[in-house]
Coordinates of C-alpha atoms in Angstrom, one line a residue:
Chain A
M7 CA 0.0 0.0 0.0
S8 CA 2.4 2.7 -1.1
T9 CA -0.2 4.9 -2.7
V10 CA -3.0 6.9 -1.2
S11 CA -4.9 8.0 -4.3
G12 CA -3.7 5.7 -7.0
T13 CA -1.9 8.6 -8.6
D14 CA 1.2 8.9 -6.3
I15 CA 4.4 8.1 -8.1
S16 CA 7.2 6.6 -6.1
A17 CA 10.1 8.4 -7.9
L18 CA 10.8 11.1 -10.4
T19 CA 14.0 11.6 -12.2
S20 CA 15.8 14.9 -11.6
G21 CA 14.7 16.0 -15.1
Q22 CA 11.1 15.1 -14.5
F23 CA 11.1 16.9 -11.1
A24 CA 12.6 20.0 -12.7
T25 CA 10.0 20.1 -15.5
V26 CA 7.1 20.0 -13.1
Y27 CA 8.8 22.4 -10.6
N28 CA 9.4 25.0 -13.3
L29 CA 5.9 24.6 -14.7
F30 CA 4.4 25.3 -11.3
S31 CA 6.5 28.4 -10.9
L32 CA 5.4 29.5 -14.4
V33 CA 1.7 29.1 -13.4
I34 CA 2.2 31.1 -10.2
A35 CA 3.8 34.0 -12.0
S36 CA 1.2 33.9 -14.8
M37 CA -1.8 33.9 -12.4
L38 CA -0.4 36.4 -9.9
F39 CA 0.5 39.1 -12.4
T40 CA -2.6 38.6 -14.6
A41 CA -4.6 39.2 -11.4
L42 CA -2.7 42.4 -10.7
Y43 CA -2.9 43.5 -14.3
L44 CA -6.7 43.0 -14.4
L45 CA -7.1 44.9 -11.1
L46 CA -5.0 47.8 -12.3
S47 CA -6.9 47.9 -15.6
R48 CA -10.4 48.3 -14.0
S49 CA -10.6 52.0 -14.8
R50 CA -10.1 51.4 -18.5
V51 CA -13.5 49.7 -18.8
A52 CA -16.9 51.2 -18.2
P53 CA -18.2 50.7 -14.7
R54 CA -20.7 48.0 -15.7
Y55 CA -17.8 45.8 -16.9
R56 CA -15.6 46.3 -13.8
N57 CA -17.2 43.4 -11.9
A58 CA -16.2 41.1 -14.8
L59 CA -12.6 42.2 -14.4
V60 CA -12.6 41.9 -10.6
V61 CA -14.1 38.4 -10.8
S62 CA -11.4 37.5 -13.4
A63 CA -8.7 38.8 -11.2
T64 CA -10.2 36.8 -8.2
V65 CA -10.1 33.6 -10.3
C66 CA -6.4 34.2 -11.1
G67 CA -5.7 35.1 -7.5
I68 CA -7.3 31.9 -6.2
A69 CA -5.3 29.9 -8.7
A70 CA -2.1 31.6 -7.6
Y71 CA -2.9 30.7 -4.0
H72 CA -3.4 27.1 -4.9
Y73 CA -0.4 26.8 -7.1
F74 CA 1.8 28.3 -4.4
R75 CA 0.5 25.5 -2.1
I76 CA 1.0 22.9 -4.8
F77 CA 4.5 24.1 -5.4
E78 CA 5.5 23.9 -1.7
N79 CA 3.7 20.5 -1.4
F80 CA 5.6 19.2 -4.5
K81 CA 9.0 20.1 -3.0
E82 CA 8.1 18.3 0.2
S83 CA 6.7 15.2 -1.5
Y84 CA 9.7 14.7 -3.8
P85 CA 12.7 16.0 -1.9
P86 CA 16.1 16.0 -3.6
G87 CA 18.3 12.9 -3.5
A88 CA 21.9 12.6 -2.5
T89 CA 23.2 14.5 -5.5
V90 CA 21.6 17.0 -8.0
A91 CA 21.4 14.2 -10.5
A92 CA 19.7 11.6 -8.2
D93 CA 16.1 10.6 -8.4
H94 CA 13.6 12.5 -6.2
L95 CA 11.9 9.7 -4.2
L96 CA 8.4 10.2 -2.7
S97 CA 8.7 11.2 0.9
N98 CA 6.1 10.5 3.6
I99 CA 4.1 13.6 2.5
E100 CA 1.5 12.9 -0.1
F101 CA 1.4 15.0 -3.3
N102 CA -2.0 16.4 -2.8
E103 CA -4.0 16.5 -6.0
A104 CA -7.0 17.7 -4.0
Y105 CA -5.7 21.3 -4.1
R106 CA -6.7 21.3 -7.7
Y107 CA -10.3 20.2 -6.9
V108 CA -10.6 22.9 -4.2
D109 CA -9.3 25.4 -6.8
W110 CA -11.7 24.3 -9.5
L111 CA -14.6 24.2 -7.1
L112 CA -14.1 27.9 -6.5
T113 CA -12.8 29.0 -9.9
V114 CA -14.9 27.1 -12.5
P115 CA -18.2 28.7 -11.3
L116 CA -16.5 32.1 -11.1
L117 CA -15.2 31.7 -14.7
L118 CA -18.9 31.3 -15.8
V119 CA -19.8 34.3 -13.6
E120 CA -17.2 36.5 -15.4
T121 CA -18.4 35.3 -18.8
I122 CA -22.0 36.2 -18.0
A123 CA -20.9 39.5 -16.4
V124 CA -19.0 40.7 -19.5
M125 CA -22.0 40.0 -21.6
A126 CA -24.0 42.5 -19.5
L127 CA -27.3 40.8 -20.2
G128 CA -30.6 41.9 -18.6
R129 CA -30.9 41.2 -14.9
A130 CA -33.4 38.4 -15.3
A131 CA -31.5 36.7 -18.1
S132 CA -28.2 36.8 -16.2
K133 CA -29.9 35.4 -13.1
T134 CA -31.5 32.5 -15.0
L135 CA -28.3 31.5 -16.7
L136 CA -26.2 31.7 -13.5
W137 CA -28.7 29.6 -11.6
K138 CA -28.1 26.9 -14.2
L139 CA -24.4 27.3 -14.8
V140 CA -23.0 27.8 -11.3
P141 CA -24.6 24.8 -9.5
A142 CA -23.9 22.5 -12.5
S143 CA -20.2 23.5 -12.6
A144 CA -19.8 23.0 -8.9
L145 CA -21.5 19.6 -9.1
M146 CA -19.2 18.6 -12.0
I147 CA -16.1 19.2 -9.8
L148 CA -17.6 17.6 -6.7
L149 CA -18.4 14.4 -8.5
G150 CA -15.0 14.2 -10.1
Y151 CA -13.2 14.3 -6.7
P152 CA -14.2 10.9 -5.2
G153 CA -12.9 9.3 -8.4
E154 CA -9.6 11.1 -8.1
I155 CA -8.9 9.8 -4.6
A156 CA -10.4 6.4 -5.2
Q157 CA -8.1 3.4 -4.9
G158 CA -9.7 1.4 -7.7
M159 CA -9.9 2.3 -11.4
G160 CA -13.6 1.2 -11.4
A161 CA -14.5 3.9 -8.9
R162 CA -12.4 6.4 -10.9
A163 CA -14.3 5.6 -14.0
L164 CA -17.7 5.6 -12.2
W165 CA -17.3 9.1 -10.7
G166 CA -15.7 10.4 -13.9
G167 CA -18.8 9.2 -15.7
L168 CA -21.2 10.9 -13.2
S169 CA -19.2 14.1 -13.4
T170 CA -19.8 14.1 -17.2
I171 CA -23.6 14.5 -16.7
P172 CA -23.4 18.1 -15.4
F173 CA -20.6 18.8 -17.9
L174 CA -22.9 17.9 -20.8
Y175 CA -25.7 20.1 -19.2
L176 CA -23.2 23.0 -19.1
L177 CA -22.4 22.5 -22.7
Y178 CA -26.1 22.6 -23.5
V179 CA -26.7 25.8 -21.6
L180 CA -23.6 27.4 -23.1
F181 CA -24.1 26.4 -26.7
V182 CA -27.9 26.4 -27.0
E183 CA -29.4 28.7 -24.3
L184 CA -26.7 31.3 -24.4
S185 CA -26.8 31.6 -28.2
K186 CA -30.0 33.6 -28.0
S187 CA -28.3 36.2 -25.9
L188 CA -25.3 36.2 -28.2
D189 CA -27.1 37.7 -31.1
R190 CA -27.7 40.8 -29.0
Q191 CA -24.0 41.4 -28.4
P192 CA -22.2 44.0 -30.6
V193 CA -20.9 42.4 -33.7
Q194 CA -17.4 43.5 -32.8
V195 CA -17.3 41.1 -29.8
Q196 CA -19.5 38.3 -31.0
T197 CA -16.5 36.4 -32.4
S198 CA -14.5 36.8 -29.2
I199 CA -17.4 35.6 -27.1
K200 CA -17.8 32.6 -29.4
R201 CA -14.1 31.9 -29.0
L202 CA -14.4 32.1 -25.3
R203 CA -17.1 29.4 -25.4
I204 CA -15.0 27.2 -27.7
S205 CA -11.9 27.6 -25.5
L206 CA -14.0 26.6 -22.4
L207 CA -14.9 23.4 -24.2
A208 CA -11.4 22.8 -25.5
L209 CA -9.6 23.5 -22.2
W210 CA -12.1 21.7 -20.0
G211 CA -11.4 18.8 -22.3
V212 CA -7.8 18.6 -21.0
Y213 CA -8.9 17.9 -17.5
P214 CA -10.9 14.7 -18.2
I215 CA -8.1 13.5 -20.4
A216 CA -5.5 14.0 -17.7
Y217 CA -8.0 12.3 -15.3
L218 CA -8.1 9.2 -17.4
F219 CA -4.3 8.7 -17.5
P220 CA -4.3 6.3 -14.5
I221 CA -7.1 4.4 -16.0
I222 CA -5.3 4.1 -19.3
G223 CA -2.4 2.8 -17.2
G224 CA 0.6 1.1 -18.6
D225 CA 4.3 2.0 -18.1
F226 CA 3.8 5.5 -19.6
F227 CA 0.4 6.8 -18.6
G228 CA 0.4 5.0 -15.2
G229 CA 3.9 5.9 -14.3
A230 CA 6.2 8.9 -13.8
S231 CA 6.0 10.1 -17.4
G232 CA 2.2 10.1 -17.2
F233 CA 2.4 12.0 -13.9
V234 CA 4.6 14.7 -15.6
L235 CA 2.3 14.9 -18.6
R236 CA -0.7 15.2 -16.4
Q237 CA 0.8 18.0 -14.4
T238 CA 1.9 19.7 -17.6
G239 CA -1.6 19.3 -19.0
Y240 CA -3.3 20.7 -15.9
S241 CA -0.8 23.6 -15.6
L242 CA -1.1 24.8 -19.2
A243 CA -4.8 24.3 -19.3
D244 CA -5.1 26.4 -16.1
I245 CA -3.0 29.2 -17.6
F246 CA -5.2 29.3 -20.7
A247 CA -8.5 28.7 -19.0
K248 CA -7.9 31.3 -16.3
A249 CA -5.2 33.9 -17.1
A250 CA -5.5 34.0 -20.9
Y251 CA -9.3 33.7 -20.5
G252 CA -9.3 36.7 -18.1
L253 CA -7.4 38.8 -20.6
V254 CA -9.9 38.0 -23.4
I255 CA -12.7 39.0 -20.9
Y256 CA -10.8 42.3 -20.4
K257 CA -10.5 42.8 -24.2
I258 CA -14.2 42.2 -24.7
A259 CA -15.0 44.6 -21.9
R260 CA -12.7 47.2 -23.3
V261 CA -14.2 47.0 -26.8
K262 CA -17.8 47.2 -25.5
S263 CA -16.8 50.1 -23.2
G264 CA -15.4 52.0 -26.3
L265 CA -18.6 51.3 -28.3
E266 CA -20.9 52.5 -25.5
D267 CA -18.9 55.5 -24.3
P268 CA -16.2 57.4 -26.4
E269 CA -14.4 58.1 -23.1
Y270 CA -13.1 54.5 -23.2
D271 CA -12.3 54.5 -26.9
D272 CA -8.9 56.1 -26.3
D273 CA -6.4 53.4 -27.1
H274 CA -5.2 54.2 -30.5
A275 CA -6.5 57.6 -31.5
S276 CA -4.2 60.3 -30.2
P277 CA -5.9 63.4 -31.5
T278 CA -3.7 66.0 -30.1
V279 CA -0.5 64.5 -31.4
A280 CA -2.1 63.7 -34.8
S281 CA -3.4 67.2 -35.5
N282 CA -0.2 68.9 -34.5
T283 CA 2.1 66.6 -36.5
G284 CA 4.2 65.6 -33.6
D285 CA 4.4 69.0 -31.9
R286 CA 2.4 69.3 -28.8
N287 CA 1.0 72.6 -27.6
V288 CA -1.6 71.4 -25.2
P289 CA -0.8 72.7 -21.7
S290 CA -0.1 70.0 -19.3
P291 CA -2.6 69.8 -16.5
V292 CA -0.9 70.9 -13.4
Chain B
M29 CA -4.6 11.4 30.5
S30 CA -4.0 11.4 26.8
T31 CA -6.5 14.1 26.0
V32 CA -6.3 17.8 26.9
S33 CA -9.8 18.9 26.1
G34 CA -11.8 15.7 25.6
T35 CA -11.8 16.4 21.9
D36 CA -8.3 15.5 20.9
I37 CA -8.1 12.4 18.8
S38 CA -5.0 10.3 19.0
A39 CA -4.8 9.2 15.4
L40 CA -6.3 10.1 12.0
T41 CA -6.0 7.9 8.9
S42 CA -4.3 9.5 5.9
G43 CA -7.7 10.0 4.2
Q44 CA -9.2 11.6 7.3
F45 CA -6.2 13.9 7.6
A46 CA -6.4 14.8 3.9
T47 CA -10.1 15.6 4.1
V48 CA -9.7 18.0 7.0
Y49 CA -6.5 19.5 5.5
N50 CA -8.2 20.2 2.2
L51 CA -11.2 21.7 3.9
F52 CA -9.1 24.1 5.9
S53 CA -7.3 25.2 2.7
L54 CA -10.7 25.7 1.0
V55 CA -11.8 27.9 3.9
I56 CA -8.6 30.0 3.7
A57 CA -9.1 30.6 -0.1
S58 CA -12.8 31.3 0.3
M59 CA -12.3 33.8 3.1
L60 CA -9.3 35.6 1.7
F61 CA -10.7 36.1 -1.8
T62 CA -14.2 37.0 -0.6
A63 CA -12.5 39.7 1.6
L64 CA -10.6 41.0 -1.3
Y65 CA -13.6 40.9 -3.6
L66 CA -15.7 42.8 -1.2
L67 CA -13.1 45.5 -0.7
L68 CA -12.6 45.8 -4.5
S69 CA -16.4 46.2 -4.9
R70 CA -16.9 49.1 -2.5
S71 CA -17.3 51.7 -5.2
R72 CA -20.2 49.7 -6.7
V73 CA -22.5 50.5 -3.8
A74 CA -23.7 53.9 -2.5
P75 CA -21.4 55.5 0.1
R76 CA -23.9 54.7 2.9
Y77 CA -23.5 51.0 2.3
R78 CA -19.7 50.9 2.0
N79 CA -19.3 50.3 5.8
A80 CA -21.4 47.2 5.5
L81 CA -19.0 45.9 2.8
V82 CA -15.9 46.8 4.8
V83 CA -17.2 45.1 7.9
S84 CA -18.1 42.0 5.8
A85 CA -14.6 42.0 4.4
T86 CA -13.1 42.4 7.9
V87 CA -15.1 39.4 9.1
C88 CA -13.7 37.3 6.2
G89 CA -10.2 38.6 6.7
I90 CA -10.3 37.7 10.4
A91 CA -11.5 34.2 9.5
A92 CA -8.8 33.8 6.9
Y93 CA -6.2 34.7 9.6
H94 CA -7.6 32.1 12.0
Y95 CA -7.9 29.4 9.4
F96 CA -4.3 30.0 8.4
R97 CA -3.3 29.4 12.1
I98 CA -5.6 26.4 12.3
F99 CA -4.2 24.9 9.1
E100 CA -0.6 25.2 10.4
N101 CA -1.5 24.0 13.8
F102 CA -3.3 21.0 12.3
K103 CA -0.2 20.0 10.3
E104 CA 1.9 20.2 13.5
S105 CA -0.6 18.3 15.6
Y106 CA -1.0 15.4 13.2
P107 CA 2.4 15.0 11.4
P108 CA 2.7 12.5 8.6
G109 CA 3.7 8.9 9.5
A110 CA 6.4 6.8 8.0
T111 CA 4.7 6.7 4.6
V112 CA 2.0 8.7 2.8
A113 CA -0.5 6.0 3.6
A114 CA 0.3 5.7 7.3
D115 CA -1.9 7.1 10.0
H116 CA -1.2 10.6 11.3
L117 CA -0.6 10.3 15.1
L118 CA -1.2 13.2 17.5
S119 CA 2.1 14.8 18.2
N120 CA 3.1 16.8 21.4
I121 CA 1.3 19.8 20.0
E122 CA -2.4 20.2 20.9
F123 CA -4.9 20.8 18.1
N124 CA -6.1 24.1 19.4
E125 CA -9.9 24.5 19.1
A126 CA -9.6 27.9 20.9
Y127 CA -8.7 29.6 17.6
R128 CA -12.3 29.1 16.6
Y129 CA -13.6 30.8 19.8
V130 CA -11.2 33.8 19.3
D131 CA -12.4 34.0 15.7
W132 CA -16.1 33.8 16.7
L133 CA -15.7 36.3 19.5
L134 CA -14.6 38.9 16.9
T135 CA -16.6 37.8 13.9
V136 CA -20.0 37.0 15.3
P137 CA -20.7 40.5 16.7
L138 CA -19.3 41.9 13.4
L139 CA -21.7 39.8 11.4
L140 CA -24.5 41.4 13.3
V141 CA -23.0 44.8 12.8
E142 CA -22.8 44.3 9.0
T143 CA -26.4 43.1 9.0
I144 CA -27.6 46.2 10.7
A145 CA -25.4 48.4 8.6
V146 CA -26.8 47.2 5.3
M147 CA -30.3 47.9 6.6
A148 CA -29.3 51.6 6.9
L149 CA -31.9 52.1 9.7
G150 CA -32.1 55.4 11.6
R151 CA -29.2 56.2 13.9
A152 CA -31.2 55.6 17.0
A153 CA -32.7 52.4 15.8
S154 CA -29.3 51.0 14.8
K155 CA -27.8 52.0 18.1
T156 CA -30.6 50.3 20.1
L157 CA -30.3 47.1 18.2
L158 CA -26.5 46.9 18.3
W159 CA -26.5 47.5 22.0
K160 CA -28.6 44.4 22.4
L161 CA -27.1 42.2 19.7
V162 CA -23.3 42.8 20.1
P163 CA -23.0 42.1 23.9
A164 CA -25.4 39.1 23.7
S165 CA -23.4 37.5 20.8
A166 CA -20.1 38.1 22.6
L167 CA -21.5 36.6 25.8
M168 CA -22.8 33.6 23.8
I169 CA -19.3 32.8 22.6
L170 CA -17.6 33.5 25.9
L171 CA -19.9 31.1 27.8
G172 CA -19.4 28.3 25.2
Y173 CA -15.6 28.3 25.6
P174 CA -15.2 26.9 29.1
G175 CA -17.3 23.9 28.0
E176 CA -15.2 23.3 25.0
I177 CA -12.0 23.0 27.0
A178 CA -13.7 21.3 30.0
Q179 CA -12.4 17.8 30.9
G180 CA -15.8 16.5 31.8
M181 CA -19.0 16.1 29.8
G182 CA -21.0 17.6 32.6
A183 CA -19.1 20.9 32.4
R184 CA -19.4 20.8 28.6
A185 CA -23.2 20.5 28.9
L186 CA -23.5 23.1 31.7
W187 CA -21.5 25.9 29.8
G188 CA -23.3 24.9 26.6
G189 CA -26.6 25.4 28.3
L190 CA -25.6 28.8 29.7
S191 CA -24.4 29.9 26.3
T192 CA -27.9 29.1 24.9
I193 CA -29.4 31.9 27.0
P194 CA -27.9 34.8 25.1
F195 CA -28.4 32.8 21.9
L196 CA -32.2 32.7 22.6
Y197 CA -32.1 36.4 23.4
L198 CA -30.4 37.1 20.0
L199 CA -33.1 35.1 18.3
Y200 CA -35.8 37.2 20.1
V201 CA -34.1 40.5 19.0
L202 CA -33.6 39.3 15.4
F203 CA -37.0 37.8 14.9
V204 CA -39.3 40.0 17.0
E205 CA -37.7 43.4 17.4
L206 CA -35.9 43.6 14.0
S207 CA -39.2 42.7 12.2
K208 CA -40.5 46.2 12.8
S209 CA -37.6 47.7 10.9
L210 CA -37.9 45.1 8.2
D211 CA -41.2 46.5 6.9
R212 CA -39.4 49.8 6.1
Q213 CA -36.9 48.1 3.8
P214 CA -37.5 48.2 0.0
V215 CA -39.7 45.2 -1.1
Q216 CA -36.9 44.1 -3.5
V217 CA -34.6 43.3 -0.6
Q218 CA -37.1 42.2 2.1
T219 CA -36.9 38.6 1.0
S220 CA -33.0 38.7 1.0
I221 CA -32.9 40.2 4.5
K222 CA -35.4 37.6 5.8
R223 CA -33.2 34.9 4.3
L224 CA -30.1 36.4 6.0
R225 CA -31.9 36.0 9.3
I226 CA -32.9 32.5 8.6
S227 CA -29.4 31.5 7.5
L228 CA -28.0 33.0 10.7
L229 CA -30.3 30.7 12.6
A230 CA -29.6 27.6 10.4
L231 CA -25.9 28.1 10.4
W232 CA -25.5 29.0 14.0
G233 CA -27.3 25.7 14.6
V234 CA -24.4 23.8 13.2
Y235 CA -22.0 25.1 15.9
P236 CA -24.0 23.7 18.9
I237 CA -24.5 20.4 17.1
A238 CA -20.8 20.0 16.5
Y239 CA -20.2 21.1 20.1
L240 CA -22.4 18.2 21.3
F241 CA -20.5 15.5 19.4
P242 CA -18.2 14.6 22.3
I243 CA -21.2 14.5 24.6
I244 CA -23.1 12.2 22.3
G245 CA -19.8 10.1 22.3
G246 CA -19.6 6.6 21.1
D247 CA -17.2 5.2 18.6
F248 CA -18.3 7.5 15.8
F249 CA -19.1 10.8 17.4
G250 CA -16.5 10.5 20.1
G251 CA -13.7 9.3 17.8
A252 CA -11.8 10.3 14.7
S253 CA -14.9 10.2 12.4
G254 CA -16.7 12.6 14.7
F255 CA -13.6 14.8 14.7
V256 CA -13.6 14.9 10.9
L257 CA -17.4 15.5 10.8
R258 CA -17.1 18.3 13.4
Q259 CA -14.3 20.1 11.5
T260 CA -16.3 19.7 8.3
G261 CA -19.4 21.2 9.9
Y262 CA -17.5 24.1 11.4
S263 CA -15.6 24.8 8.1
L264 CA -18.7 24.7 5.8
A265 CA -20.8 26.6 8.3
D266 CA -18.0 29.3 8.5
I267 CA -17.9 29.5 4.6
F268 CA -21.7 30.0 4.5
A269 CA -22.0 32.2 7.6
K270 CA -19.2 34.5 6.7
A271 CA -18.1 34.5 3.0
A272 CA -21.5 33.6 1.4
Y273 CA -23.2 35.8 4.0
G274 CA -20.9 38.7 3.0
L275 CA -21.8 38.3 -0.6
V276 CA -25.5 38.4 0.2
I277 CA -24.9 41.6 2.2
Y278 CA -23.1 43.0 -0.9
K279 CA -26.0 42.0 -3.2
I280 CA -28.5 43.7 -0.9
A281 CA -26.3 46.8 -0.7
R282 CA -26.1 46.8 -4.5
V283 CA -29.8 46.5 -5.1
K284 CA -30.6 49.2 -2.5
S285 CA -27.9 51.5 -4.1
G286 CA -29.5 51.0 -7.5
L287 CA -33.0 51.9 -6.2
E288 CA -31.8 55.0 -4.5
D289 CA -29.4 56.3 -7.1
P290 CA -29.5 55.3 -10.9
E291 CA -25.7 55.7 -11.0
Y292 CA -25.5 52.3 -9.3
D293 CA -28.1 50.6 -11.4
D294 CA -25.6 50.1 -14.3
D295 CA -25.0 46.4 -14.3
H296 CA -27.1 45.1 -17.1
A297 CA -28.3 48.0 -19.2
S298 CA -26.1 48.2 -22.3
P299 CA -27.7 51.3 -24.0
T300 CA -25.8 51.5 -27.2
V301 CA -26.2 47.9 -28.0
A302 CA -29.8 47.9 -26.8
S303 CA -30.9 50.7 -29.1
N304 CA -29.4 48.9 -32.1
T305 CA -31.6 45.9 -31.5
G306 CA -34.6 48.0 -30.6
D307 CA -35.5 46.3 -27.4
R308 CA -34.4 49.0 -25.1
N309 CA -34.3 52.8 -25.7
V310 CA -33.1 54.1 -22.4
P311 CA -30.6 56.8 -22.9
S312 CA -27.2 56.2 -21.4
P313 CA -26.6 58.2 -18.2
V314 CA -23.7 60.5 -19.0

């Protein structure tokens, strides 16, 4: 009984350890500074879109917190060997995959909240959509977790299957019900919003694939290489699904703000400079 | 004499340890980021409601601090065994339930303060209510604590009983005296405020039930399973009673702000877009 969750790997080569370690640090930096950037950019969108930015920043902040924990936990679980080139053997401290589930339980519903927030639908339409999306997404995560910590592959498959039910419902709401509201978005952002939706589908697809690795099993998927690949998949999917996703939310908010209020359409036009051919004679505000 | 407080458990399985550990981390993330979110959302409510948000954020911040302490303390009290699958045996460091009482002593009165603040009653009415609610809630916590650390079950029951007296008085003030002020709240938030009150009652009910576990005793409630269930109950009740509660306070403040000043009713109207599609023709407030 050397494994707690069926996913603990007894040894990583120094190269495998370094790969995962550096990836985790990349995720921390991406999440933390995307969160700060989004917060610092709030005043560049109209007030009605600021909540979408704050929620996006919160998602990245929560992910940064969890990756910081995962990073520290990983160092403790696979301490260095006798030399820099030696294998990192699993210590008596479990590598805790549950941090990811805790993270997703909080961030996946919030990603749906930020998506609805940036669309700025009517109050009733927003409420109806959120009452479907948020509970279904939380249920999807909660049902996946027992499978992740289960000893047997049968239980892993069963809970994974159950978790797919709310996932399919989410797809229905996003791709059927949400489409009605999409037509009312400005044409300039319709493509971006459709891409958001597609990227949710594509990125969320990474998680169940990584989840299946131990079931696929074999020397590769069931061993250290599978572990490294799974951590790589989770980490990159998290960067795209949270940090990059938040930046697209910001871009949509910025375009919509500019369309609705010229005050926010100030990115590229620089009237003073343009009309004066490079010479400025506008007094600086003191 | 292996127990200090009658609630210390000599060993946890690795699964029990992981469950409690992950729950504590969930509470830290929930409290910390709810506090930040509430602080960042201040400008979205009218000035008169901002104190309710700051107090709600303070409650979540205080809870995040205490759960950080509890989390570190828990790791020290139940260190890992020889392998990741081994039991976690109680070390020479007590698992300190008193952190919770210190937390509640500060946060429970503040939860009542934020509730009264969001109602924006007259100065005299607020003052009268707070002079009843705050001392009674502090007394409720203070009287519970000697029972928590008592060796005997008799003392636990006695102090628990004494603590119930201010609790019943609180219920009287919230459900009888507060009802007069409730009628003067806008109809749009009356239901939310009534739900707040009900959730206070329901969630505060979790604490005395968890408190009774060692008295109920037996293999389950008196042992490691009861410990895990009690920590789960406390943790989830804290998330709902503080973080979720704070978000409902924010929602009430936001609705009331929008009713009192159109500047704050800006979430969903998207004037430019709306006039293009013809379904709304409200001019944008400039």
